[in-house]
Tab-separated table of N, CA and C in Angstrom:
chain	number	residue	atom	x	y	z
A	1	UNK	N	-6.546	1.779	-14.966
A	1	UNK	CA	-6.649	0.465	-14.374
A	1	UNK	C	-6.777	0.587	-12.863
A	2	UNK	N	-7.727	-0.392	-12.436
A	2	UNK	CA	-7.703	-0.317	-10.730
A	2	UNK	C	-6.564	-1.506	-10.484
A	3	UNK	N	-6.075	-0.661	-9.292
A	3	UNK	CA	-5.158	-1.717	-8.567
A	3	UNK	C	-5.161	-2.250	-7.150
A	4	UNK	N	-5.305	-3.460	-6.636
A	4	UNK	CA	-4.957	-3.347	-5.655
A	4	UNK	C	-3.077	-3.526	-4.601
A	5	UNK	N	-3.071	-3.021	-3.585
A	5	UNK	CA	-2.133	-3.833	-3.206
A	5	UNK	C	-2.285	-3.956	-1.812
A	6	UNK	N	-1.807	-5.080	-1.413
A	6	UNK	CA	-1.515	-6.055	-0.130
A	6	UNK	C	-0.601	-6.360	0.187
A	7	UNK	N	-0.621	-5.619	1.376
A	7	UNK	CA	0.572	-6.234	2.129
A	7	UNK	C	0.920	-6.475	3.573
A	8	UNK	N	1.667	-7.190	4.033
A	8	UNK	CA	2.054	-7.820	5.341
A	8	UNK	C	2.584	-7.783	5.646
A	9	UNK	N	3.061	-6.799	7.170
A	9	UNK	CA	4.068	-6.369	7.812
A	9	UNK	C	5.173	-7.260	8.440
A	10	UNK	N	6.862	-7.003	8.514
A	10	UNK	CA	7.390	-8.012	9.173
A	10	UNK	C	6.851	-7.679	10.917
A	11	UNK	N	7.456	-8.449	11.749
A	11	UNK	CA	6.848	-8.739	12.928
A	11	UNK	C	7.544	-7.528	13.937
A	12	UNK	N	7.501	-6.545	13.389
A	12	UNK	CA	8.090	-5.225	14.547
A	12	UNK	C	7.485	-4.025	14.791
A	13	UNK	N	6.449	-4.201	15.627
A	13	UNK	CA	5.234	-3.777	16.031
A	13	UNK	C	5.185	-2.095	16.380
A	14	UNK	N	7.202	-1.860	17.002
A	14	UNK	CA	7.595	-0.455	17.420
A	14	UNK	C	7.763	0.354	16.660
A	15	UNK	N	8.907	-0.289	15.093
A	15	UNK	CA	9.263	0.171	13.992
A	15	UNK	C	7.721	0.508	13.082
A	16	UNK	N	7.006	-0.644	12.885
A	16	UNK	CA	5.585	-0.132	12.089
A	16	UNK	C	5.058	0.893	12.991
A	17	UNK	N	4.600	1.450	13.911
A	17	UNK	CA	4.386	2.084	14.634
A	17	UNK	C	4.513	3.975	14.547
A	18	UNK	N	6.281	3.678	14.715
A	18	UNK	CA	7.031	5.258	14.029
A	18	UNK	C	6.276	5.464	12.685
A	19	UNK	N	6.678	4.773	12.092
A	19	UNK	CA	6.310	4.655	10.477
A	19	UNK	C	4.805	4.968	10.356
A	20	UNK	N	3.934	4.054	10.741
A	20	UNK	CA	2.795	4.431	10.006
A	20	UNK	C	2.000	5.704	9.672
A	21	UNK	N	2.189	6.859	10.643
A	21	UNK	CA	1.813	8.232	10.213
A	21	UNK	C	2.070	8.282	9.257
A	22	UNK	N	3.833	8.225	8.771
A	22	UNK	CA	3.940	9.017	7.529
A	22	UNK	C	3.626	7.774	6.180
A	23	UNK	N	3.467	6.894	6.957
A	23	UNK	CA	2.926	5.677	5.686
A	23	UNK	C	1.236	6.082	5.107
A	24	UNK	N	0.573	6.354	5.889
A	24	UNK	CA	-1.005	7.075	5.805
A	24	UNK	C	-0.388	8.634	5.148
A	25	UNK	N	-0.144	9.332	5.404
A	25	UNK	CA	0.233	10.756	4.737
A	25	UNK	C	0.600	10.569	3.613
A	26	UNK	N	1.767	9.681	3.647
A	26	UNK	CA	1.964	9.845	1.918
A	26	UNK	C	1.109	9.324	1.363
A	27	UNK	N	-0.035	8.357	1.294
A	27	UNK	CA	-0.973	7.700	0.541
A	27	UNK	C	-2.059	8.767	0.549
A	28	UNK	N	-2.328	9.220	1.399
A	28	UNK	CA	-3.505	10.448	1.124
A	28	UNK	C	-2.814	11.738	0.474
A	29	UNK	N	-1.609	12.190	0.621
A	29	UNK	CA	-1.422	12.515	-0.023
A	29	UNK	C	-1.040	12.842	-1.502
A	30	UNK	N	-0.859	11.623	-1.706
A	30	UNK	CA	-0.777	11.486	-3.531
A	30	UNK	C	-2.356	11.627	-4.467
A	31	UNK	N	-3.119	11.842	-3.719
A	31	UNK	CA	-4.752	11.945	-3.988
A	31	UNK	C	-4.936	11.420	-5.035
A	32	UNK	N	-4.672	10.034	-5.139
A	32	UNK	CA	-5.026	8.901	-6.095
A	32	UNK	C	-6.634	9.240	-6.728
A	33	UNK	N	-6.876	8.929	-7.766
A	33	UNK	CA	-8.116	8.488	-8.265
A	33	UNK	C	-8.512	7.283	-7.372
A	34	UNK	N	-10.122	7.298	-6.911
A	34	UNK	CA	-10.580	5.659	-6.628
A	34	UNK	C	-10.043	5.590	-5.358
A	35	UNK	N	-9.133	6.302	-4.861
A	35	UNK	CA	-8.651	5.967	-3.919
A	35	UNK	C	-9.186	5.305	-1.850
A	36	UNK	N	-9.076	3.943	-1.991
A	36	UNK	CA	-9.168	3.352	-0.567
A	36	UNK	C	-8.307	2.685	0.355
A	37	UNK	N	-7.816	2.882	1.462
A	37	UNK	CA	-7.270	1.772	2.087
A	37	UNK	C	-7.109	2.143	3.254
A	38	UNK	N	-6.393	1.042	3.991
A	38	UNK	CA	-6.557	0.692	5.622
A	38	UNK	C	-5.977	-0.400	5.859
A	39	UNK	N	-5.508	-0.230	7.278
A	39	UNK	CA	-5.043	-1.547	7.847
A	39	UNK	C	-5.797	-3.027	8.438
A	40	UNK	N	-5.793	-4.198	7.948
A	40	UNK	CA	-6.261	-5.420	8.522
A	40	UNK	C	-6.467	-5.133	10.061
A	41	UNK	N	-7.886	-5.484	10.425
A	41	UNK	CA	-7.819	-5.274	12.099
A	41	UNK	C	-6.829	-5.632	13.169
A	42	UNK	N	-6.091	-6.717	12.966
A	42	UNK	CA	-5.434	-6.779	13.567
A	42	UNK	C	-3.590	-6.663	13.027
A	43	UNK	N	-3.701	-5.468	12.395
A	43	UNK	CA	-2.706	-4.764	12.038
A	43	UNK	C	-1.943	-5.286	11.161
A	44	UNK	N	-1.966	-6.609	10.973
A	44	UNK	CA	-0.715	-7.558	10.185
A	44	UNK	C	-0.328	-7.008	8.817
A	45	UNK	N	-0.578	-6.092	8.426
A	45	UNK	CA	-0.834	-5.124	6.832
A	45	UNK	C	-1.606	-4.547	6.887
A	46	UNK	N	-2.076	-4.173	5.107
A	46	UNK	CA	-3.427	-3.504	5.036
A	46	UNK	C	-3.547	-3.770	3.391
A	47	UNK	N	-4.834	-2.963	3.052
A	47	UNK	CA	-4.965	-2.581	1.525
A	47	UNK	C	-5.004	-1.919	0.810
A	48	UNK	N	-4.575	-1.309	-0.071
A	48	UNK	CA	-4.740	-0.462	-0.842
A	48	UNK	C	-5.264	0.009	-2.020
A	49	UNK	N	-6.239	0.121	-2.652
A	49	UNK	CA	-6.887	0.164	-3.890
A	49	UNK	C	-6.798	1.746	-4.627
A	50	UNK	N	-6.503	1.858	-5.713
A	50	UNK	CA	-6.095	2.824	-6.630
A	50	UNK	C	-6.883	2.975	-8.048
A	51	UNK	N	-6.430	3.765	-8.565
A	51	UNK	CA	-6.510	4.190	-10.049
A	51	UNK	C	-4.875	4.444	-10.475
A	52	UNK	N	-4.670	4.064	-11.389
A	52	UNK	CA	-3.408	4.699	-11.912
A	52	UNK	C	-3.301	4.038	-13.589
A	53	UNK	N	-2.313	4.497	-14.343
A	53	UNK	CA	-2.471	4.735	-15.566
A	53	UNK	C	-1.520	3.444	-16.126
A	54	UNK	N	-0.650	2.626	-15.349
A	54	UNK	CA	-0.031	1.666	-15.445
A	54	UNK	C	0.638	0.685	-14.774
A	55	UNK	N	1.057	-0.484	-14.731
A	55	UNK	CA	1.638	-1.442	-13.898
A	55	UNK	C	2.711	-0.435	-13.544
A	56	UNK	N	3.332	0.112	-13.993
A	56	UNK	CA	4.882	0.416	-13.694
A	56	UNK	C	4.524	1.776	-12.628
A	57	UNK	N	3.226	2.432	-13.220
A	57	UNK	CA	3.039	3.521	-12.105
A	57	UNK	C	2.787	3.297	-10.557
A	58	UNK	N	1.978	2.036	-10.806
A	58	UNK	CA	1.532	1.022	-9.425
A	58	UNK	C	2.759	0.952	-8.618
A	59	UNK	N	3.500	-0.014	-9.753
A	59	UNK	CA	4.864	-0.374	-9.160
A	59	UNK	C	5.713	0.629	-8.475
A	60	UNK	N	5.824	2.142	-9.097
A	60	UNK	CA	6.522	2.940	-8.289
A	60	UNK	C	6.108	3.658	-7.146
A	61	UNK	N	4.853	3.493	-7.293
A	61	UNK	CA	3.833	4.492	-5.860
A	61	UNK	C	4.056	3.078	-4.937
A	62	UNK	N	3.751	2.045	-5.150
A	62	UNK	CA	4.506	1.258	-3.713
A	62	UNK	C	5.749	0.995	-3.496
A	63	UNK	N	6.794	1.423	-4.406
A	63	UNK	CA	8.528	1.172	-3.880
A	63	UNK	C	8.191	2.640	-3.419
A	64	UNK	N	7.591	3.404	-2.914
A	64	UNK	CA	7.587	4.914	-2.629
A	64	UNK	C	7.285	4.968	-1.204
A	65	UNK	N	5.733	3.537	-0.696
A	65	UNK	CA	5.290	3.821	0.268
A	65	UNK	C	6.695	3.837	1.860
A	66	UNK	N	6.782	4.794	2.251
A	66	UNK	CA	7.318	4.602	3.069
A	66	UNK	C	7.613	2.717	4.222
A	67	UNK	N	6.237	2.336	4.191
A	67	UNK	CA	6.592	0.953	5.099
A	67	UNK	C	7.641	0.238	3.924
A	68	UNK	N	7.632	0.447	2.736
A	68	UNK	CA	8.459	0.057	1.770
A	68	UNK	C	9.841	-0.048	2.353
A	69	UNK	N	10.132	1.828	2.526
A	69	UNK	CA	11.494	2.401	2.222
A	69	UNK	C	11.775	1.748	3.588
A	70	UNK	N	11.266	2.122	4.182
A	70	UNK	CA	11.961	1.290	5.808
A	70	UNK	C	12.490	0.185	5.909
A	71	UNK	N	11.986	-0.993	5.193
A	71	UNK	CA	11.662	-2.411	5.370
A	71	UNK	C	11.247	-3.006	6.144
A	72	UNK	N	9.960	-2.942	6.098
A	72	UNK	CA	9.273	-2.933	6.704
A	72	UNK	C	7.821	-3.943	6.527
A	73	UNK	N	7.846	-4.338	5.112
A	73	UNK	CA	7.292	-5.375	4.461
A	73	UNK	C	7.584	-6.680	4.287
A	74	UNK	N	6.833	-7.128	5.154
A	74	UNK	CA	7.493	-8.705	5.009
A	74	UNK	C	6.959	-9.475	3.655
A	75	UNK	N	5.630	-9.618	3.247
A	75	UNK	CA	4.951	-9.555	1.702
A	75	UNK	C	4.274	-8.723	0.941
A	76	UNK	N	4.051	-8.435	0.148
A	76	UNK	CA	3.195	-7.897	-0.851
A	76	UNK	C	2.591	-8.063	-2.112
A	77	UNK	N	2.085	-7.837	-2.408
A	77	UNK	CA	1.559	-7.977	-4.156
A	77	UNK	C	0.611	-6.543	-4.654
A	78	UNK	N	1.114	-6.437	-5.972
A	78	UNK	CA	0.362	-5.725	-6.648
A	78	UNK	C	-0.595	-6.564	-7.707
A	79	UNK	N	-1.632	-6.287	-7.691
A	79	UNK	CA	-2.702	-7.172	-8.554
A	79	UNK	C	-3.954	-6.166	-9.088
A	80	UNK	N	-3.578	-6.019	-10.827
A	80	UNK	CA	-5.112	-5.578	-11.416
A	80	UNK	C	-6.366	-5.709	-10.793
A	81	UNK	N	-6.893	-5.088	-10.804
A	81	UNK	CA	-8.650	-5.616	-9.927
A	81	UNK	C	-9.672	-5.298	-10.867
A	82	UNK	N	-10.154	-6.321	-11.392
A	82	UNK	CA	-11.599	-6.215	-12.099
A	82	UNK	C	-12.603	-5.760	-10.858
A	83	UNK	N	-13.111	-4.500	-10.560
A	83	UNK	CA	-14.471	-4.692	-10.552
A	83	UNK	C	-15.444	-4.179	-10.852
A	84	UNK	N	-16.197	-6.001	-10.920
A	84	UNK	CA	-17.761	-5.953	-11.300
A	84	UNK	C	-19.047	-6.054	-10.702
């Protein structure tokens, strides 16, 4: 299943900052299938698009992403992605 996820940083520009290296490392490093993402230009989040084998796998590779573990997420969603 492709997945995407989205999400939106809380408003602490210093803390996302430290963080985001190892927030990019661990995502390239898990060398997802399908794998794309990046931050919204003007930083407020980003996206993430995947391959993975289940909701629950989705679910644990983003309680994993570091901006996660920090708290560092002000929203998110994980959402199936048809595409056609």
């Amino acid at each position: 299943m492709r997945v995407s996820y989205i999400y939106f940083m809380k408003d602490d520009p210093d803390r996302v900052a430290a963080v985001a290296p190892e927030h990019a490392a661990h995502w390239r490093g898990l060398e997802l299938r399908e794998y794309l993402g990046g931050p919204f230009a003007d930083r407020s989040g980003g996206l993430i698009s995947f391959e993975t084998d289940s909701p629950d796998d989705a679910a644990q590779l983003v309680a994993d992403d570091p901006f996660v573990r920090h708290g560092l997420v002000e929203h998110s969603w994980i959402k199936e992605w048809k595409v056609e």
